[in-house]
PDB file of C-alpha atoms in Angstrom:
ATOM      1  CA  MET D   1     104.486 101.433 121.364  1.00  0.00           C
ATOM      2  CA  LEU D   2     104.472  98.502 119.332  1.00  0.00           C
ATOM      3  CA  LEU D   3     102.918  97.833 116.291  1.00  0.00           C
ATOM      4  CA  HIS D   4      99.822  94.670 116.629  1.00  0.00           C
ATOM      5  CA  HIS D   5     101.779  92.435 113.841  1.00  0.00           C
ATOM      6  CA  ARG D   6     101.004  88.479 112.797  1.00  0.00           C
ATOM      7  CA  GLU D   7     104.233  86.002 111.642  1.00  0.00           C
ATOM      8  CA  MET D   8     104.204  82.970 109.639  1.00  0.00           C
ATOM      9  CA  GLY D   9     106.928  81.826 107.342  1.00  0.00           C
ATOM     10  CA  GLN D  10     110.772  81.595 107.135  1.00  0.00           C
ATOM     11  CA  GLY D  11     113.125  82.502 104.888  1.00  0.00           C
ATOM     12  CA  ALA D  12     113.610  86.578 104.122  1.00  0.00           C
ATOM     13  CA  PRO D  13     111.176  89.098 105.488  1.00  0.00           C
ATOM     14  CA  LEU D  14     107.961  90.536 103.934  1.00  0.00           C
ATOM     15  CA  VAL D  15     106.447  93.037 105.981  1.00  0.00           C
ATOM     16  CA  ILE D  16     103.194  94.509 104.647  1.00  0.00           C
ATOM     17  CA  LEU D  17     101.513  97.585 105.826  1.00  0.00           C
ATOM     18  CA  HIS D  18      97.317  97.951 105.185  1.00  0.00           C
ATOM     19  CA  GLY D  19      95.252 101.093 103.967  1.00  0.00           C
ATOM     20  CA  LEU D  20      93.576 103.458 104.896  1.00  0.00           C
ATOM     21  CA  PHE D  21      90.261 101.911 107.286  1.00  0.00           C
ATOM     22  CA  GLY D  22      91.972  98.408 107.017  1.00  0.00           C
ATOM     23  CA  THR D  23      93.824  95.630 109.192  1.00  0.00           C
ATOM     24  CA  LEU D  24      96.257  93.365 108.336  1.00  0.00           C
ATOM     25  CA  ASP D  25      93.825  90.747 108.425  1.00  0.00           C
ATOM     26  CA  ASN D  26      93.624  91.907 104.866  1.00  0.00           C
ATOM     27  CA  TRP D  27      95.862  90.307 103.587  1.00  0.00           C
ATOM     28  CA  GLN D  28      96.290  87.072 104.662  1.00  0.00           C
ATOM     29  CA  THR D  29      95.211  84.767 102.955  1.00  0.00           C
ATOM     30  CA  LEU D  30      98.097  85.825 100.637  1.00  0.00           C
ATOM     31  CA  ALA D  31     100.907  86.337 103.412  1.00  0.00           C
ATOM     32  CA  ARG D  32     100.015  82.082 104.868  1.00  0.00           C
ATOM     33  CA  ARG D  33     100.525  82.132  99.762  1.00  0.00           C
ATOM     34  CA  TRP D  34     103.447  83.745 100.155  1.00  0.00           C
ATOM     35  CA  ALA D  35     104.538  81.854 104.070  1.00  0.00           C
ATOM     36  CA  ASP D  36     103.472  78.569 102.296  1.00  0.00           C
ATOM     37  CA  THR D  37     106.833  79.792  99.709  1.00  0.00           C
ATOM     38  CA  GLY D  38     109.315  80.292 101.049  1.00  0.00           C
ATOM     39  CA  HIS D  39     108.413  84.275 102.996  1.00  0.00           C
ATOM     40  CA  ARG D  40     108.743  85.226 106.518  1.00  0.00           C
ATOM     41  CA  VAL D  41     106.001  86.810 106.286  1.00  0.00           C
ATOM     42  CA  ILE D  42     105.274  89.836 108.460  1.00  0.00           C
ATOM     43  CA  SER D  43     101.325  91.786 108.045  1.00  0.00           C
ATOM     44  CA  ALA D  44     100.981  94.535 111.024  1.00  0.00           C
ATOM     45  CA  ASP D  45      98.130  96.564 111.473  1.00  0.00           C
ATOM     46  CA  LEU D  46      99.462 100.976 111.790  1.00  0.00           C
ATOM     47  CA  ARG D  47      98.193 102.555 114.165  1.00  0.00           C
ATOM     48  CA  ASN D  48      95.206 104.249 114.526  1.00  0.00           C
ATOM     49  CA  HIS D  49      94.047 100.560 113.102  1.00  0.00           C
ATOM     50  CA  GLY D  50      93.404  97.228 114.002  1.00  0.00           C
ATOM     51  CA  ARG D  51      95.117  96.236 117.316  1.00  0.00           C
ATOM     52  CA  SER D  52      97.478  98.524 117.339  1.00  0.00           C
ATOM     53  CA  PHE D  53      98.002 101.355 119.411  1.00  0.00           C
ATOM     54  CA  GLN D  54      95.468 104.459 119.212  1.00  0.00           C
ATOM     55  CA  THR D  55      96.946 108.082 119.107  1.00  0.00           C
ATOM     56  CA  PRO D  56      95.366 111.066 118.560  1.00  0.00           C
ATOM     57  CA  GLU D  57      98.459 111.459 116.075  1.00  0.00           C
ATOM     58  CA  HIS D  58      98.909 110.710 113.028  1.00  0.00           C
ATOM     59  CA  THR D  59     101.096 111.884 110.134  1.00  0.00           C
ATOM     60  CA  TYR D  60     103.762 109.478 107.706  1.00  0.00           C
ATOM     61  CA  GLU D  61     107.105 110.561 109.736  1.00  0.00           C
ATOM     62  CA  LEU D  62     105.398 108.544 112.961  1.00  0.00           C
ATOM     63  CA  MET D  63     104.409 105.594 111.098  1.00  0.00           C
ATOM     64  CA  SER D  64     107.430 105.531 109.502  1.00  0.00           C
ATOM     65  CA  ASN D  65     108.997 105.627 113.173  1.00  0.00           C
ATOM     66  CA  ASP D  66     106.535 103.064 114.267  1.00  0.00           C
ATOM     67  CA  VAL D  67     107.939 101.508 111.601  1.00  0.00           C
ATOM     68  CA  LEU D  68     111.312 101.093 112.245  1.00  0.00           C
ATOM     69  CA  ALA D  69     110.313 100.275 116.137  1.00  0.00           C
ATOM     70  CA  LEU D  70     109.209  96.581 114.181  1.00  0.00           C
ATOM     71  CA  PHE D  71     112.551  96.002 112.673  1.00  0.00           C
ATOM     72  CA  GLU D  72     113.976  97.029 115.075  1.00  0.00           C
ATOM     73  CA  SER D  73     111.777  94.828 117.494  1.00  0.00           C
ATOM     74  CA  LEU D  74     111.825  91.771 115.223  1.00  0.00           C
ATOM     75  CA  GLN D  75     115.713  92.053 114.658  1.00  0.00           C
ATOM     76  CA  LEU D  76     115.381  92.882 110.308  1.00  0.00           C
ATOM     77  CA  GLY D  77     118.326  92.524 108.704  1.00  0.00           C
ATOM     78  CA  PRO D  78     118.950  94.200 105.347  1.00  0.00           C
ATOM     79  CA  ASP D  79     117.123  91.554 103.424  1.00  0.00           C
ATOM     80  CA  THR D  80     113.783  92.879 104.375  1.00  0.00           C
ATOM     81  CA  THR D  81     110.667  94.055 101.334  1.00  0.00           C
ATOM     82  CA  LEU D  82     108.948  96.624 102.905  1.00  0.00           C
ATOM     83  CA  MET D  83     105.137  95.908 100.796  1.00  0.00           C
ATOM     84  CA  GLY D  84     102.200  98.602 101.190  1.00  0.00           C
ATOM     85  CA  HIS D  85      98.195  99.560  99.736  1.00  0.00           C
ATOM     86  CA  SER D  86      97.600 102.872  99.512  1.00  0.00           C
ATOM     87  CA  MET D  87      98.421 104.342 102.825  1.00  0.00           C
ATOM     88  CA  GLY D  88     100.028 101.643 104.155  1.00  0.00           C
ATOM     89  CA  GLY D  89     102.497 102.234 100.355  1.00  0.00           C
ATOM     90  CA  LYS D  90     102.568 105.988 101.659  1.00  0.00           C
ATOM     91  CA  VAL D  91     104.737 104.499 104.793  1.00  0.00           C
ATOM     92  CA  ALA D  92     107.172 102.375 102.868  1.00  0.00           C
ATOM     93  CA  MET D  93     107.987 104.715 101.464  1.00  0.00           C
ATOM     94  CA  ARG D  94     108.977 106.962 103.599  1.00  0.00           C
ATOM     95  CA  PHE D  95     110.480 104.731 105.131  1.00  0.00           C
ATOM     96  CA  ALA D  96     112.244 103.838 102.238  1.00  0.00           C
ATOM     97  CA  LEU D  97     113.253 107.274 101.255  1.00  0.00           C
ATOM     98  CA  ASP D  98     114.132 107.562 105.397  1.00  0.00           C
ATOM     99  CA  HIS D  99     116.088 104.373 106.114  1.00  0.00           C
ATOM    100  CA  PRO D 100     117.353 103.379 102.173  1.00  0.00           C
ATOM    101  CA  ASP D 101     119.881 100.707 104.438  1.00  0.00           C
ATOM    102  CA  ARG D 102     116.969  98.275 106.046  1.00  0.00           C
ATOM    103  CA  LEU D 103     115.745  97.298 103.151  1.00  0.00           C
ATOM    104  CA  ALA D 104     116.907  94.980 100.065  1.00  0.00           C
ATOM    105  CA  ARG D 105     112.891  96.145  97.817  1.00  0.00           C
ATOM    106  CA  LEU D 106     110.100  98.379  98.294  1.00  0.00           C
ATOM    107  CA  ILE D 107     106.674  97.331  97.073  1.00  0.00           C
ATOM    108  CA  VAL D 108     104.152  99.536  96.034  1.00  0.00           C
ATOM    109  CA  VAL D 109     100.549  99.003  96.016  1.00  0.00           C
ATOM    110  CA  ASP D 110      98.485 101.015  94.142  1.00  0.00           C
ATOM    111  CA  ILE D 111      99.938 104.577  95.582  1.00  0.00           C
ATOM    112  CA  ALA D 112     101.987 106.961  94.609  1.00  0.00           C
ATOM    113  CA  PRO D 113     103.746 109.833  96.075  1.00  0.00           C
ATOM    114  CA  ARG D 114     102.108 112.554  94.472  1.00  0.00           C
ATOM    115  CA  LEU D 115      99.591 114.534  96.774  1.00  0.00           C
ATOM    116  CA  SER D 116      96.486 112.966  97.167  1.00  0.00           C
ATOM    117  CA  ASP D 117      92.932 114.512  96.917  1.00  0.00           C
ATOM    118  CA  MET D 118      90.672 113.419  99.932  1.00  0.00           C
ATOM    119  CA  ALA D 119      87.223 114.420  99.299  1.00  0.00           C
ATOM    120  CA  HIS D 120      86.175 111.183  97.895  1.00  0.00           C
ATOM    121  CA  GLN D 121      86.901 109.866 101.983  1.00  0.00           C
ATOM    122  CA  ASP D 122      83.926 112.160 102.840  1.00  0.00           C
ATOM    123  CA  ASN D 123      80.980 109.479 101.895  1.00  0.00           C
ATOM    124  CA  ILE D 124      82.452 107.401 103.952  1.00  0.00           C
ATOM    125  CA  LEU D 125      84.031 109.706 107.163  1.00  0.00           C
ATOM    126  CA  ALA D 126      80.208 110.909 107.366  1.00  0.00           C
ATOM    127  CA  GLY D 127      78.647 107.498 107.045  1.00  0.00           C
ATOM    128  CA  LEU D 128      80.932 105.975 109.659  1.00  0.00           C
ATOM    129  CA  ASN D 129      80.201 109.076 112.424  1.00  0.00           C
ATOM    130  CA  ALA D 130      76.705 108.524 111.465  1.00  0.00           C
ATOM    131  CA  VAL D 131      76.568 105.644 113.109  1.00  0.00           C
ATOM    132  CA  ASP D 132      75.914 106.063 116.444  1.00  0.00           C
ATOM    133  CA  LEU D 133      78.192 103.364 118.556  1.00  0.00           C
ATOM    134  CA  THR D 134      76.415 104.702 122.256  1.00  0.00           C
ATOM    135  CA  THR D 135      72.637 103.038 121.250  1.00  0.00           C
ATOM    136  CA  LEU D 136      73.715 100.255 118.303  1.00  0.00           C
ATOM    137  CA  GLU D 137      72.387  97.219 118.820  1.00  0.00           C
ATOM    138  CA  SER D 138      72.792  94.525 115.734  1.00  0.00           C
ATOM    139  CA  ARG D 139      75.338  95.081 112.338  1.00  0.00           C
ATOM    140  CA  GLN D 140      72.632  95.385 109.859  1.00  0.00           C
ATOM    141  CA  GLN D 141      71.520  98.792 112.277  1.00  0.00           C
ATOM    142  CA  ALA D 142      75.366  99.856 111.528  1.00  0.00           C
ATOM    143  CA  ASP D 143      75.326  98.644 107.853  1.00  0.00           C
ATOM    144  CA  GLU D 144      72.142 100.621 107.232  1.00  0.00           C
ATOM    145  CA  ALA D 145      73.495 103.951 108.849  1.00  0.00           C
ATOM    146  CA  LEU D 146      76.073 103.298 106.244  1.00  0.00           C
ATOM    147  CA  ALA D 147      74.287 102.882 103.798  1.00  0.00           C
ATOM    148  CA  GLN D 148      72.829 106.268 103.838  1.00  0.00           C
ATOM    149  CA  HIS D 149      75.968 107.246 102.614  1.00  0.00           C
ATOM    150  CA  ILE D 150      77.810 104.204 101.115  1.00  0.00           C
ATOM    151  CA  ARG D 151      76.402 102.617  98.087  1.00  0.00           C
ATOM    152  CA  GLN D 152      79.159 100.137  97.644  1.00  0.00           C
ATOM    153  CA  PRO D 153      77.738  96.863  99.945  1.00  0.00           C
ATOM    154  CA  GLY D 154      81.412  95.090  99.397  1.00  0.00           C
ATOM    155  CA  VAL D 155      82.650  98.865 100.664  1.00  0.00           C
ATOM    156  CA  ARG D 156      80.253  99.016 103.597  1.00  0.00           C
ATOM    157  CA  GLN D 157      81.445  94.993 103.739  1.00  0.00           C
ATOM    158  CA  PHE D 158      84.872  95.734 104.231  1.00  0.00           C
ATOM    159  CA  LEU D 159      84.128  98.497 107.355  1.00  0.00           C
ATOM    160  CA  LEU D 160      82.789  96.177 109.491  1.00  0.00           C
ATOM    161  CA  LYS D 161      85.290  94.103 109.670  1.00  0.00           C
ATOM    162  CA  ASN D 162      86.008  97.312 112.295  1.00  0.00           C
ATOM    163  CA  LEU D 163      83.054  96.376 114.047  1.00  0.00           C
ATOM    164  CA  TYR D 164      83.179  94.460 117.529  1.00  0.00           C
ATOM    165  CA  ARG D 165      81.833  93.773 120.984  1.00  0.00           C
ATOM    166  CA  LEU D 166      83.546  95.265 123.772  1.00  0.00           C
ATOM    167  CA  ASP D 167      82.810  92.927 127.019  1.00  0.00           C
ATOM    168  CA  ASP D 168      79.394  95.069 127.967  1.00  0.00           C
ATOM    169  CA  ASN D 169      78.155  93.662 124.314  1.00  0.00           C
ATOM    170  CA  SER D 170      78.136  97.327 123.607  1.00  0.00           C
ATOM    171  CA  PHE D 171      80.400  98.008 120.100  1.00  0.00           C
ATOM    172  CA  ALA D 172      83.003  99.592 119.231  1.00  0.00           C
ATOM    173  CA  TRP D 173      85.591 100.625 115.709  1.00  0.00           C
ATOM    174  CA  ARG D 174      88.325  99.391 115.970  1.00  0.00           C
ATOM    175  CA  GLN D 175      89.999 102.116 113.980  1.00  0.00           C
ATOM    176  CA  ASN D 176      90.383 105.216 115.684  1.00  0.00           C
ATOM    177  CA  LEU D 177      87.733 106.924 113.161  1.00  0.00           C
ATOM    178  CA  ALA D 178      88.196 110.848 115.470  1.00  0.00           C
ATOM    179  CA  ALA D 179      91.763 110.906 114.959  1.00  0.00           C
ATOM    180  CA  LEU D 180      91.898 108.876 111.093  1.00  0.00           C
ATOM    181  CA  THR D 181      89.064 111.915 110.865  1.00  0.00           C
ATOM    182  CA  GLN D 182      91.150 115.106 111.870  1.00  0.00           C
ATOM    183  CA  HIS D 183      93.870 113.989 110.299  1.00  0.00           C
ATOM    184  CA  ILE D 184      91.851 112.763 106.822  1.00  0.00           C
ATOM    185  CA  ALA D 185      93.847 115.994 104.902  1.00  0.00           C
ATOM    186  CA  GLU D 186      97.796 113.968 105.889  1.00  0.00           C
ATOM    187  CA  ILE D 187      96.782 111.045 104.603  1.00  0.00           C
ATOM    188  CA  GLY D 188      96.590 112.509 101.340  1.00  0.00           C
ATOM    189  CA  GLU D 189      99.395 114.507 101.693  1.00  0.00           C
ATOM    190  CA  GLU D 190     102.501 114.302  99.299  1.00  0.00           C
ATOM    191  CA  ILE D 191     106.059 112.088 100.137  1.00  0.00           C
ATOM    192  CA  SER D 192     108.814 113.668  99.497  1.00  0.00           C
ATOM    193  CA  SER D 193     112.674 113.689  99.812  1.00  0.00           C
ATOM    194  CA  PRO D 194     115.501 114.718  98.949  1.00  0.00           C
ATOM    195  CA  GLU D 195     117.087 111.906  98.082  1.00  0.00           C
ATOM    196  CA  PRO D 196     116.046 109.017  95.721  1.00  0.00           C
ATOM    197  CA  PHE D 197     115.282 105.415  96.858  1.00  0.00           C
ATOM    198  CA  LEU D 198     117.686 103.695  94.472  1.00  0.00           C
ATOM    199  CA  LYS D 199     116.528 100.143  95.464  1.00  0.00           C
ATOM    200  CA  PRO D 200     114.895  98.328  93.279  1.00  0.00           C
ATOM    201  CA  ALA D 201     111.121  98.764  93.293  1.00  0.00           C
ATOM    202  CA  LEU D 202     107.711  97.575  92.172  1.00  0.00           C
ATOM    203  CA  PHE D 203     104.833  99.503  91.881  1.00  0.00           C
ATOM    204  CA  ILE D 204     101.602  97.431  91.046  1.00  0.00           C
ATOM    205  CA  ARG D 205      98.528  99.685  90.291  1.00  0.00           C
ATOM    206  CA  GLY D 206      95.150  98.826  89.047  1.00  0.00           C
ATOM    207  CA  GLY D 207      94.110  98.414  85.369  1.00  0.00           C
ATOM    208  CA  GLN D 208      90.607 100.398  86.231  1.00  0.00           C
ATOM    209  CA  SER D 209      92.378 102.727  89.479  1.00  0.00           C
ATOM    210  CA  ASP D 210      93.471 106.421  88.680  1.00  0.00           C
ATOM    211  CA  TYR D 211      95.573 106.381  92.187  1.00  0.00           C
ATOM    212  CA  ILE D 212      98.803 106.106  89.849  1.00  0.00           C
ATOM    213  CA  ASN D 213      98.288 107.526  86.360  1.00  0.00           C
ATOM    214  CA  ALA D 214     100.399 108.818  82.951  1.00  0.00           C
ATOM    215  CA  GLU D 215     101.854 111.048  84.877  1.00  0.00           C
ATOM    216  CA  ASP D 216     102.880 109.309  87.542  1.00  0.00           C
ATOM    217  CA  LYS D 217     104.418 106.372  85.713  1.00  0.00           C
ATOM    218  CA  LEU D 218     106.064 109.158  83.142  1.00  0.00           C
ATOM    219  CA  TYR D 219     107.923 111.301  86.310  1.00  0.00           C
ATOM    220  CA  GLY D 220     105.645 111.605  90.500  1.00  0.00           C
ATOM    221  CA  ILE D 221     108.005 107.554  90.701  1.00  0.00           C
ATOM    222  CA  PRO D 222     110.534 107.089  88.060  1.00  0.00           C
ATOM    223  CA  ALA D 223     111.935 111.098  90.472  1.00  0.00           C
ATOM    224  CA  LEU D 224     111.535 108.902  93.967  1.00  0.00           C
ATOM    225  CA  PHE D 225     112.904 105.415  93.182  1.00  0.00           C
ATOM    226  CA  PRO D 226     114.931 105.787  89.530  1.00  0.00           C
ATOM    227  CA  ASN D 227     115.145 102.076  89.722  1.00  0.00           C
ATOM    228  CA  SER D 228     111.014 100.932  89.599  1.00  0.00           C
ATOM    229  CA  GLN D 229     109.291  99.340  88.022  1.00  0.00           C
ATOM    230  CA  VAL D 230     105.085  99.844  87.568  1.00  0.00           C
ATOM    231  CA  GLU D 231     103.073  96.673  86.888  1.00  0.00           C
ATOM    232  CA  THR D 232      99.329  97.477  85.651  1.00  0.00           C
ATOM    233  CA  ILE D 233      96.696  94.790  86.619  1.00  0.00           C
ATOM    234  CA  VAL D 234      94.338  94.350  83.784  1.00  0.00           C
ATOM    235  CA  ASP D 235      90.173  94.765  85.444  1.00  0.00           C
ATOM    236  CA  ALA D 236      91.377  95.666  88.724  1.00  0.00           C
ATOM    237  CA  GLY D 237      90.811  98.156  91.099  1.00  0.00           C
ATOM    238  CA  HIS D 238      92.221 100.098  94.321  1.00  0.00           C
ATOM    239  CA  TRP D 239      91.793  96.943  95.615  1.00  0.00           C
ATOM    240  CA  VAL D 240      93.856  95.036  93.594  1.00  0.00           C
ATOM    241  CA  HIS D 241      94.961  92.637  95.914  1.00  0.00           C
ATOM    242  CA  ALA D 242      90.871  91.621  96.724  1.00  0.00           C
ATOM    243  CA  GLU D 243      90.330  91.493  93.062  1.00  0.00           C
ATOM    244  CA  LYS D 244      93.397  89.999  91.296  1.00  0.00           C
ATOM    245  CA  PRO D 245      94.882  87.839  94.539  1.00  0.00           C
ATOM    246  CA  ASP D 246      96.477  84.966  91.847  1.00  0.00           C
ATOM    247  CA  GLU D 247      98.059  88.292  89.924  1.00  0.00           C
ATOM    248  CA  VAL D 248      99.204  89.816  92.874  1.00  0.00           C
ATOM    249  CA  PHE D 249     100.666  86.836  94.721  1.00  0.00           C
ATOM    250  CA  GLY D 250     103.242  86.046  91.681  1.00  0.00           C
ATOM    251  CA  LEU D 251     104.148  89.213  90.482  1.00  0.00           C
ATOM    252  CA  VAL D 252     105.056  90.276  94.606  1.00  0.00           C
ATOM    253  CA  ASP D 253     106.830  86.669  94.758  1.00  0.00           C
ATOM    254  CA  ALA D 254     108.632  86.757  92.086  1.00  0.00           C
ATOM    255  CA  PHE D 255     110.328  90.436  92.562  1.00  0.00           C
ATOM    256  CA  ALA D 256     110.813  89.302  96.191  1.00  0.00           C
ATOM    257  CA  LYS D 257     112.506  87.009  95.246  1.00  0.00           C
ATOM    258  CA  SER D 258     114.675  88.634  92.695  1.00  0.00           C
TER     259      SER D 258
END
């Protein structure tokens, strides 16, 4: 099974992996900009997300293998840059450590390799599971169900991008909610390896986010990625690319061409 993906532009490949509950669509505005400046941009939906296949399993080892299958199908060479945000960043780290010969460089957006406490996702999962798809008649109704658990309108709108109508006019989620709910603890697991990734790595963090902290910068990231740099985008939270797209565009464009 091959990950659903979208490709645009010409040049050295730049592969983009989205975060938890996201899809490749989250990155398309920036993807087009990078394609216009000399990159072959491939955005992918990870398993159990978007239009990619759904399975009961959801581990970083499997997701790394999914990315490897995509590389082989598209015949991506060792000049490829791999970038991932949040969960996608952990997939990218796992892939880089497993297959360093397949990459020129790595970009990780607002996530560290350490264990993540996934308790902050409890309200989101509760909200998603509170939407009764069997009786749902409108997106507004879904938003009202989510609002009982998720106060932030922006977060609800992000999640509702996954809601779509079937041929019979009923609603469904694009993500495999059952699998993601079951494996939420594994999504937070630490990324480790006996051997570091020695090629260049760029970590982009939001200045208002705690997903990469001072200890990560000093110890956790350099231990696995000794040839790395951490760039902080001030006044940005976890969704750095949505909040500060121009800054992310510039950092990624320059690093991927280095």
